[in-house]
PDB file of C-alpha atoms in Angstrom:
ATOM      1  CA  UNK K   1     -45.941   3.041  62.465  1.00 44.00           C
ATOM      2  CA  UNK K   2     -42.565   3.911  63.022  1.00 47.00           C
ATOM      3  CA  UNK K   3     -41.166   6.507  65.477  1.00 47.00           C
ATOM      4  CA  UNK K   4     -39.446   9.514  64.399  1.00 54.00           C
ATOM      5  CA  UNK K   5     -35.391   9.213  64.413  1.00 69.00           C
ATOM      6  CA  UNK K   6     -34.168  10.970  67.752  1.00 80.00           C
ATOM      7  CA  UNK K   7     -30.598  12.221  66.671  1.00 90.00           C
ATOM      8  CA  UNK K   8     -27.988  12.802  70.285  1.00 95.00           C
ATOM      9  CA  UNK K   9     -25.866  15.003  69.754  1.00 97.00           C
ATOM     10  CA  UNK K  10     -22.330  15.380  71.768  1.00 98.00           C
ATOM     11  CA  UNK K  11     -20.508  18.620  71.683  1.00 98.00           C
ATOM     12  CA  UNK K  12     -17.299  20.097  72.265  1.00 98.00           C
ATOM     13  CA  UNK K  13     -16.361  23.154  73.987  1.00 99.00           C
ATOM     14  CA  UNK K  14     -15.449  25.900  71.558  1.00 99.00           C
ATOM     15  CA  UNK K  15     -12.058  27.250  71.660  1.00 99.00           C
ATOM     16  CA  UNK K  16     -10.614  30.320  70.641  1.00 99.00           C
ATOM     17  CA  UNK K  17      -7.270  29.991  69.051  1.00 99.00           C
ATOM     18  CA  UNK K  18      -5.093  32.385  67.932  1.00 98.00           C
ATOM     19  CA  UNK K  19      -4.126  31.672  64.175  1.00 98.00           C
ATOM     20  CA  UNK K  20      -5.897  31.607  61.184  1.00 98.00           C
ATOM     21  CA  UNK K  21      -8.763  29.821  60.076  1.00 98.00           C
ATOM     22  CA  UNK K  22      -6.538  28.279  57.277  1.00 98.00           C
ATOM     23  CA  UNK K  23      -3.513  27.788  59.801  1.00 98.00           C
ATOM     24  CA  UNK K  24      -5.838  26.005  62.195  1.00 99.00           C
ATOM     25  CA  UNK K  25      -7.202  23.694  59.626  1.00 99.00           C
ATOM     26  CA  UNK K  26      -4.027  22.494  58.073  1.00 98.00           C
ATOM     27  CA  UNK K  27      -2.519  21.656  61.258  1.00 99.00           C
ATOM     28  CA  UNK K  28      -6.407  19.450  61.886  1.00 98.00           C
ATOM     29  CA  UNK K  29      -5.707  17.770  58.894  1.00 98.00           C
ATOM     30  CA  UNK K  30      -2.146  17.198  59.121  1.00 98.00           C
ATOM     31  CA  UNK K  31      -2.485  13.282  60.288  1.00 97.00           C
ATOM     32  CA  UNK K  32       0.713  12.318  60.030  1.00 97.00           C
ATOM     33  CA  UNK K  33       1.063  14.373  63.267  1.00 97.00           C
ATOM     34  CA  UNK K  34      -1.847  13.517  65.538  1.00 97.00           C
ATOM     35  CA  UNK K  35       0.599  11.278  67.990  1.00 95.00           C
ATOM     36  CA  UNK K  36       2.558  14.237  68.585  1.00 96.00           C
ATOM     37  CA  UNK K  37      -0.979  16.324  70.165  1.00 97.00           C
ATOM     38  CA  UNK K  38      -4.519  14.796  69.727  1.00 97.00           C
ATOM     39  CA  UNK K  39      -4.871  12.709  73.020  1.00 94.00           C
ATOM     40  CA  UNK K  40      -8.349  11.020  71.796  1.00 95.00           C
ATOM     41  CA  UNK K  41      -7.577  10.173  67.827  1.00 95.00           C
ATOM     42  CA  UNK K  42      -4.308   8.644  68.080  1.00 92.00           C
ATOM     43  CA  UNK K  43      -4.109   7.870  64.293  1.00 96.00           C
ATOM     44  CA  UNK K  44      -5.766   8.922  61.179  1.00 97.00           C
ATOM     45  CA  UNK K  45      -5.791   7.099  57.608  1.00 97.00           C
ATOM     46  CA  UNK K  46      -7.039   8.874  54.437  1.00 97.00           C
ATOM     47  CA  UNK K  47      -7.036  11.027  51.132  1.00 97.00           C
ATOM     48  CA  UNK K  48     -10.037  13.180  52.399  1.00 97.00           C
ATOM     49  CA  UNK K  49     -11.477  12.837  48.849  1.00 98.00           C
ATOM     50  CA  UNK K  50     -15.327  12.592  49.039  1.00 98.00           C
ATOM     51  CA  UNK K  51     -16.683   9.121  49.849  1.00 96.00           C
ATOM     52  CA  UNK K  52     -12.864   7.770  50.658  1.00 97.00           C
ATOM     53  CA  UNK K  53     -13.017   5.732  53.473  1.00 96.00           C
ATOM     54  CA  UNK K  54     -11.358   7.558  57.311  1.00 97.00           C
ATOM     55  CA  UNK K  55      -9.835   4.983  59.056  1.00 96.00           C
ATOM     56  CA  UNK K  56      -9.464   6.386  62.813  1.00 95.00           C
ATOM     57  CA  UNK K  57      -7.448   4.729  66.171  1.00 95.00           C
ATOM     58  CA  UNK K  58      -8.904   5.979  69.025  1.00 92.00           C
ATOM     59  CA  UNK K  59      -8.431   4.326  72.652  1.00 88.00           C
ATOM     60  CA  UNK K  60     -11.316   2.545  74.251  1.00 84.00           C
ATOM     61  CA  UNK K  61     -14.055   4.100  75.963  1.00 84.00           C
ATOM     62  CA  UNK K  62     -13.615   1.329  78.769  1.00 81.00           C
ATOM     63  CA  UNK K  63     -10.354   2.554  79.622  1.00 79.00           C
ATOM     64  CA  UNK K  64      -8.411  -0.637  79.507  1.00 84.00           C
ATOM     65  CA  UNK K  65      -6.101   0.611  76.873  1.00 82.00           C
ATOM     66  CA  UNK K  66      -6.764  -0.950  73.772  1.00 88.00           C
ATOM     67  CA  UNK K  67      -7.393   0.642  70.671  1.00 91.00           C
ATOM     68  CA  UNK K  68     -10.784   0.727  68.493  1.00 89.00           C
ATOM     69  CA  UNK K  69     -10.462   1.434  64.550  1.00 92.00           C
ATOM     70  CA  UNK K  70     -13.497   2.854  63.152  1.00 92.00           C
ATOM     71  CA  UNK K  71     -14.248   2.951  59.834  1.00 94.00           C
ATOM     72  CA  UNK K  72     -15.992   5.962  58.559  1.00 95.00           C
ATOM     73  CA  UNK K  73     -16.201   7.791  54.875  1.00 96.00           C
ATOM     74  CA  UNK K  74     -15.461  10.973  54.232  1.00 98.00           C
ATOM     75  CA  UNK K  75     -18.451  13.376  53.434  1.00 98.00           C
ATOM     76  CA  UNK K  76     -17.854  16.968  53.225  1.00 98.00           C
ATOM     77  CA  UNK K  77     -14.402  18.839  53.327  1.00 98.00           C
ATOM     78  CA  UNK K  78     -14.751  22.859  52.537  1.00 98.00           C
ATOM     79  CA  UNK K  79     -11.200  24.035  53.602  1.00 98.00           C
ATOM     80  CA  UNK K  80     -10.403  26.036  55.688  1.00 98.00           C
ATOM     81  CA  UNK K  81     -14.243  25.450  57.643  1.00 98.00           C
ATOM     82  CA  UNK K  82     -15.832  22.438  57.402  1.00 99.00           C
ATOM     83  CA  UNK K  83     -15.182  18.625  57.745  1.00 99.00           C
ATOM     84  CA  UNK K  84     -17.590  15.617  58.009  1.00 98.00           C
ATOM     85  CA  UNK K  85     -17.588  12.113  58.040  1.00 98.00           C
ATOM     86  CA  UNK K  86     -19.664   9.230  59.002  1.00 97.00           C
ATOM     87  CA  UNK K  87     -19.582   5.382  59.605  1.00 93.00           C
ATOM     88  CA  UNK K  88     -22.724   4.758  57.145  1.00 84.00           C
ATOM     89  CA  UNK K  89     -23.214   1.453  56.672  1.00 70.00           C
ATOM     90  CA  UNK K  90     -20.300   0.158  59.402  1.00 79.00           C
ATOM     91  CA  UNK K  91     -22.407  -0.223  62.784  1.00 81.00           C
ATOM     92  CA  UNK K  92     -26.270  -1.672  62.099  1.00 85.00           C
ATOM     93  CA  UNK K  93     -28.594   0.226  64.063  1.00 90.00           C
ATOM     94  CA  UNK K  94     -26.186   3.646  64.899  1.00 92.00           C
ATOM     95  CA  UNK K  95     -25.547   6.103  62.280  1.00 94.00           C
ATOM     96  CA  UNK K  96     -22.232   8.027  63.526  1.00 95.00           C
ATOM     97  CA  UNK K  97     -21.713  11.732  61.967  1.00 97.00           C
ATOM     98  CA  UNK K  98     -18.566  13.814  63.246  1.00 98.00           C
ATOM     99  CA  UNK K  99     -18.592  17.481  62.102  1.00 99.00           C
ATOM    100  CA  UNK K 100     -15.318  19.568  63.150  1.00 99.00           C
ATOM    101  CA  UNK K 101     -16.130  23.419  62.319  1.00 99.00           C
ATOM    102  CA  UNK K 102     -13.440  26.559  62.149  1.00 99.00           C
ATOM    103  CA  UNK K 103     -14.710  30.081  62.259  1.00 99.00           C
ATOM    104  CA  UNK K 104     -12.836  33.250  61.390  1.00 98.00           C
ATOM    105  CA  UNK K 105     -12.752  35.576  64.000  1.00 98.00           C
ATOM    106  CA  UNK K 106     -11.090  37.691  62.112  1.00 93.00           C
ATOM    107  CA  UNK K 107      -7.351  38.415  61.354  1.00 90.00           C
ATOM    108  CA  UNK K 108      -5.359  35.664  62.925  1.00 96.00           C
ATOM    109  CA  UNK K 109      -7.845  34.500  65.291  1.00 98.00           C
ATOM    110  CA  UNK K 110     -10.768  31.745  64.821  1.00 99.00           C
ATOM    111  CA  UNK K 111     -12.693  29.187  66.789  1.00 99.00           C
ATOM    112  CA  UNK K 112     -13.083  25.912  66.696  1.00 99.00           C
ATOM    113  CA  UNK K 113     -16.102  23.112  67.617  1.00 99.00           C
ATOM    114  CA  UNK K 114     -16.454  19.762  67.226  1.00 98.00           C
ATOM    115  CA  UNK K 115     -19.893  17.693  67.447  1.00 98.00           C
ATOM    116  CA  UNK K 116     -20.626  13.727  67.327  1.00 97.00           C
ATOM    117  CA  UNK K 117     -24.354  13.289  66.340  1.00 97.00           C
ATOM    118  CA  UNK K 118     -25.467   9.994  66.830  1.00 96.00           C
ATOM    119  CA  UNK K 119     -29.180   8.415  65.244  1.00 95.00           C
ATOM    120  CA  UNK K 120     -30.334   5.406  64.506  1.00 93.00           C
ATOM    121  CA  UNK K 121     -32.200   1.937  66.601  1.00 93.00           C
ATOM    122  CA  UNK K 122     -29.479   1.929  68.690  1.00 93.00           C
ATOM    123  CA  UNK K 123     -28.152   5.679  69.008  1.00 93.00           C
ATOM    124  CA  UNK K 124     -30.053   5.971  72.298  1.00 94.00           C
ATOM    125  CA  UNK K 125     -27.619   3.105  74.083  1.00 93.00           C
ATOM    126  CA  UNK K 126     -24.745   3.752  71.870  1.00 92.00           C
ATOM    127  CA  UNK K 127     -24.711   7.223  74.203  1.00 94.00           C
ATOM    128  CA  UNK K 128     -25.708   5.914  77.112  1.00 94.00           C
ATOM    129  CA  UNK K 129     -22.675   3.670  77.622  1.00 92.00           C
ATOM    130  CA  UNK K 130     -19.834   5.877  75.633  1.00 92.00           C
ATOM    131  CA  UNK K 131     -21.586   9.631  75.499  1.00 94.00           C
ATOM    132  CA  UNK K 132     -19.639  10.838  78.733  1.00 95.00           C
ATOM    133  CA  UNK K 133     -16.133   9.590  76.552  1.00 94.00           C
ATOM    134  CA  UNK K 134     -17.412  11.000  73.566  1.00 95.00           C
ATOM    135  CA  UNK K 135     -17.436  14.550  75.503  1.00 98.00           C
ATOM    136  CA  UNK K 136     -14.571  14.185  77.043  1.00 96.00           C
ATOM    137  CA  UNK K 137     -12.358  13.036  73.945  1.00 96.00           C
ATOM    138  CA  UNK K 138     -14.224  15.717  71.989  1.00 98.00           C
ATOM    139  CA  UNK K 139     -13.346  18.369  74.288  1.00 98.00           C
ATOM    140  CA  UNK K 140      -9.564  17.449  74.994  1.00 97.00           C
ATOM    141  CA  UNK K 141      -9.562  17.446  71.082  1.00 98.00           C
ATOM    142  CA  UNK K 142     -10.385  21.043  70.992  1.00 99.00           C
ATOM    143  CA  UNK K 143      -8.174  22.305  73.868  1.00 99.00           C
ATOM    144  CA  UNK K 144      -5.157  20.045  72.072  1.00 98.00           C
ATOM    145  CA  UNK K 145      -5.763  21.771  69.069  1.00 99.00           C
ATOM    146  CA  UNK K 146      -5.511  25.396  70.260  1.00 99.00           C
ATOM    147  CA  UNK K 147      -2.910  24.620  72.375  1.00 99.00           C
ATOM    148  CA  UNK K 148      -0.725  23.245  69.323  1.00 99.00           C
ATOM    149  CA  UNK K 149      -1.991  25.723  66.872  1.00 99.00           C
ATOM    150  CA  UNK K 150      -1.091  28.441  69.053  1.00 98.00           C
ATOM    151  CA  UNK K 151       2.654  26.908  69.444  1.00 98.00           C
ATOM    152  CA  UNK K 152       3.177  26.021  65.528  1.00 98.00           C
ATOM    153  CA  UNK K 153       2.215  29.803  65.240  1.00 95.00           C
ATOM    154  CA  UNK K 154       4.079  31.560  67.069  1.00 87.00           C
TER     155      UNK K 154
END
Protein backbone atom coordinates (compact mmCIF):
# COMPACT_ATOMS: atom_id res chain seq x y z
CA UNK A 1 0.00 0.00 0.00
CA UNK A 2 1.15 3.25 -0.76
CA UNK A 3 1.82 6.15 1.67
CA UNK A 4 -0.10 9.23 1.64
CA UNK A 5 1.64 12.26 -0.43
CA UNK A 6 3.37 14.59 2.27
CA UNK A 7 3.22 18.08 0.45
CA UNK A 8 6.39 20.82 2.08
CA UNK A 9 5.49 23.78 1.83
CA UNK A 10 8.02 27.00 1.77
CA UNK A 11 6.69 30.39 2.53
CA UNK A 12 7.42 33.87 2.18
CA UNK A 13 7.13 36.62 4.54
CA UNK A 14 4.12 38.77 3.81
CA UNK A 15 4.66 42.29 2.97
CA UNK A 16 2.64 45.19 3.15
CA UNK A 17 3.00 47.50 0.26
CA UNK A 18 1.60 50.57 -0.32
CA UNK A 19 -0.22 50.56 -3.82
CA UNK A 20 -2.95 48.85 -5.14
CA UNK A 21 -3.73 45.40 -5.49
CA UNK A 22 -3.90 45.98 -9.33
CA UNK A 23 -0.69 48.31 -9.23
CA UNK A 24 1.17 45.61 -7.35
CA UNK A 25 0.26 42.90 -9.73
CA UNK A 26 1.11 44.55 -12.97
CA UNK A 27 4.42 45.53 -11.86
CA UNK A 28 4.71 41.18 -10.71
CA UNK A 29 3.91 40.45 -14.04
CA UNK A 30 5.77 42.95 -15.87
CA UNK A 31 8.83 40.43 -16.91
CA UNK A 32 10.45 42.36 -19.11
CA UNK A 33 11.60 44.16 -15.92
CA UNK A 34 12.60 41.55 -13.36
CA UNK A 35 16.60 42.36 -13.95
CA UNK A 36 15.97 45.75 -12.92
CA UNK A 37 14.46 44.35 -9.03
CA UNK A 38 13.73 40.58 -8.45
CA UNK A 39 17.16 39.34 -7.03
CA UNK A 40 16.00 35.46 -7.12
CA UNK A 41 14.04 35.20 -10.75
CA UNK A 42 16.39 36.89 -12.92
CA UNK A 43 14.29 36.24 -16.10
CA UNK A 44 10.84 35.28 -16.98
CA UNK A 45 9.44 33.83 -20.45
CA UNK A 46 5.68 33.63 -21.18
CA UNK A 47 2.07 34.63 -22.41
CA UNK A 48 0.50 33.66 -18.97
CA UNK A 49 -2.32 31.99 -20.98
CA UNK A 50 -3.50 28.81 -19.14
CA UNK A 51 -1.35 25.72 -19.72
CA UNK A 52 1.49 28.00 -21.67
CA UNK A 53 4.63 26.91 -20.65
CA UNK A 54 6.84 29.67 -17.77
CA UNK A 55 10.20 29.48 -18.59
CA UNK A 56 12.11 30.96 -15.37
CA UNK A 57 16.23 31.87 -14.81
CA UNK A 58 16.91 31.73 -11.44
CA UNK A 59 20.62 31.43 -9.95
CA UNK A 60 21.72 28.22 -8.37
CA UNK A 61 20.93 27.14 -5.04
CA UNK A 62 24.74 26.07 -4.70
CA UNK A 63 25.83 29.47 -5.01
CA UNK A 64 28.43 29.08 -7.67
CA UNK A 65 26.71 31.42 -9.99
CA UNK A 66 25.24 29.68 -12.69
CA UNK A 67 21.87 29.86 -13.76
CA UNK A 68 19.01 27.02 -13.65
CA UNK A 69 15.95 27.35 -16.24
CA UNK A 70 12.95 25.67 -15.05
CA UNK A 71 10.29 24.83 -17.00
CA UNK A 72 6.91 25.15 -15.51
CA UNK A 73 3.15 25.75 -17.08
CA UNK A 74 1.06 28.20 -16.23
CA UNK A 75 -2.10 27.20 -14.13
CA UNK A 76 -4.19 29.82 -12.70
CA UNK A 77 -3.94 33.70 -13.30
CA UNK A 78 -7.06 35.77 -11.60
CA UNK A 79 -5.68 39.39 -11.93
CA UNK A 80 -5.13 41.42 -9.79
CA UNK A 81 -4.87 38.20 -6.87
CA UNK A 82 -3.82 35.10 -7.85
CA UNK A 83 -1.02 33.35 -9.90
CA UNK A 84 0.07 29.65 -10.13
CA UNK A 85 2.21 27.54 -11.92
CA UNK A 86 3.84 24.25 -11.75
CA UNK A 87 6.63 22.05 -13.36
CA UNK A 88 4.09 18.96 -13.93
CA UNK A 89 5.57 16.53 -15.75
CA UNK A 90 9.38 18.31 -15.87
CA UNK A 91 11.17 16.72 -12.67
CA UNK A 92 10.09 12.72 -12.07
CA UNK A 93 9.43 12.20 -8.58
CA UNK A 94 8.86 16.25 -7.36
CA UNK A 95 5.78 18.00 -8.25
CA UNK A 96 6.75 21.90 -7.94
CA UNK A 97 3.62 24.40 -7.37
CA UNK A 98 4.45 28.27 -6.88
CA UNK A 99 1.42 30.35 -5.78
CA UNK A 100 2.13 34.30 -5.51
CA UNK A 101 -1.09 35.90 -3.71
CA UNK A 102 -2.09 39.91 -3.48
CA UNK A 103 -4.63 41.04 -0.97
CA UNK A 104 -6.44 44.36 -0.83
CA UNK A 105 -6.00 46.06 2.19
CA UNK A 106 -7.96 48.48 1.15
CA UNK A 107 -7.51 51.81 -0.79
CA UNK A 108 -3.99 51.88 -2.05
CA UNK A 109 -2.57 49.42 0.21
CA UNK A 110 -2.35 45.40 -0.16
CA UNK A 111 -0.16 42.51 0.82
CA UNK A 112 1.61 40.22 -0.76
CA UNK A 113 2.80 36.22 -0.12
CA UNK A 114 4.43 33.89 -1.97
CA UNK A 115 4.53 29.93 -1.25
CA UNK A 116 6.56 26.95 -3.05
CA UNK A 117 4.72 23.64 -2.20
CA UNK A 118 6.64 20.82 -3.03
CA UNK A 119 5.07 16.78 -3.21
CA UNK A 120 5.94 13.98 -4.75
CA UNK A 121 8.79 10.60 -4.18
CA UNK A 122 11.29 12.94 -3.99
CA UNK A 123 9.75 16.28 -2.45
CA UNK A 124 11.14 15.25 0.94
CA UNK A 125 15.06 15.62 -0.44
CA UNK A 126 14.21 18.08 -3.04
CA UNK A 127 13.75 20.41 0.40
CA UNK A 128 16.20 19.10 2.26
CA UNK A 129 19.07 20.20 0.02
CA UNK A 130 17.42 23.60 -1.60
CA UNK A 131 14.39 24.46 1.08
CA UNK A 132 16.66 27.02 3.08
CA UNK A 133 17.23 28.85 -0.78
CA UNK A 134 13.80 28.42 -1.56
CA UNK A 135 12.99 30.72 1.67
CA UNK A 136 15.38 32.91 1.21
CA UNK A 137 14.76 33.69 -2.64
CA UNK A 138 11.05 33.65 -1.75
CA UNK A 139 11.39 36.15 0.84
CA UNK A 140 13.88 38.66 -0.94
CA UNK A 141 11.15 38.30 -3.72
CA UNK A 142 8.59 39.81 -1.52
CA UNK A 143 10.68 42.58 0.12
CA UNK A 144 11.94 43.45 -3.76
CA UNK A 145 8.57 43.74 -4.71
CA UNK A 146 7.30 46.23 -2.10
CA UNK A 147 10.24 48.02 -2.24
CA UNK A 148 9.77 48.64 -6.16
CA UNK A 149 6.08 48.91 -6.01
CA UNK A 150 6.30 51.46 -3.48
CA UNK A 151 8.92 53.54 -5.78
CA UNK A 152 6.93 53.07 -9.27
CA UNK A 153 4.07 54.56 -7.05
CA UNK A 154 4.99 57.26 -5.73
Amino acid sequence: MRSPEVEHTVTSVRVQIEAPAAFVWDVLVDYARYPEWNPFTIEVRTTLEIGSSIELTLPSYDGTGVMLVSQERVREVEPPHHLRYDNRDEVPGVLGVRDQWIASLGPGRCSYVTTNTLSGEHAALVIGLTGEWIKSGLDSVARALKVRAEELSA
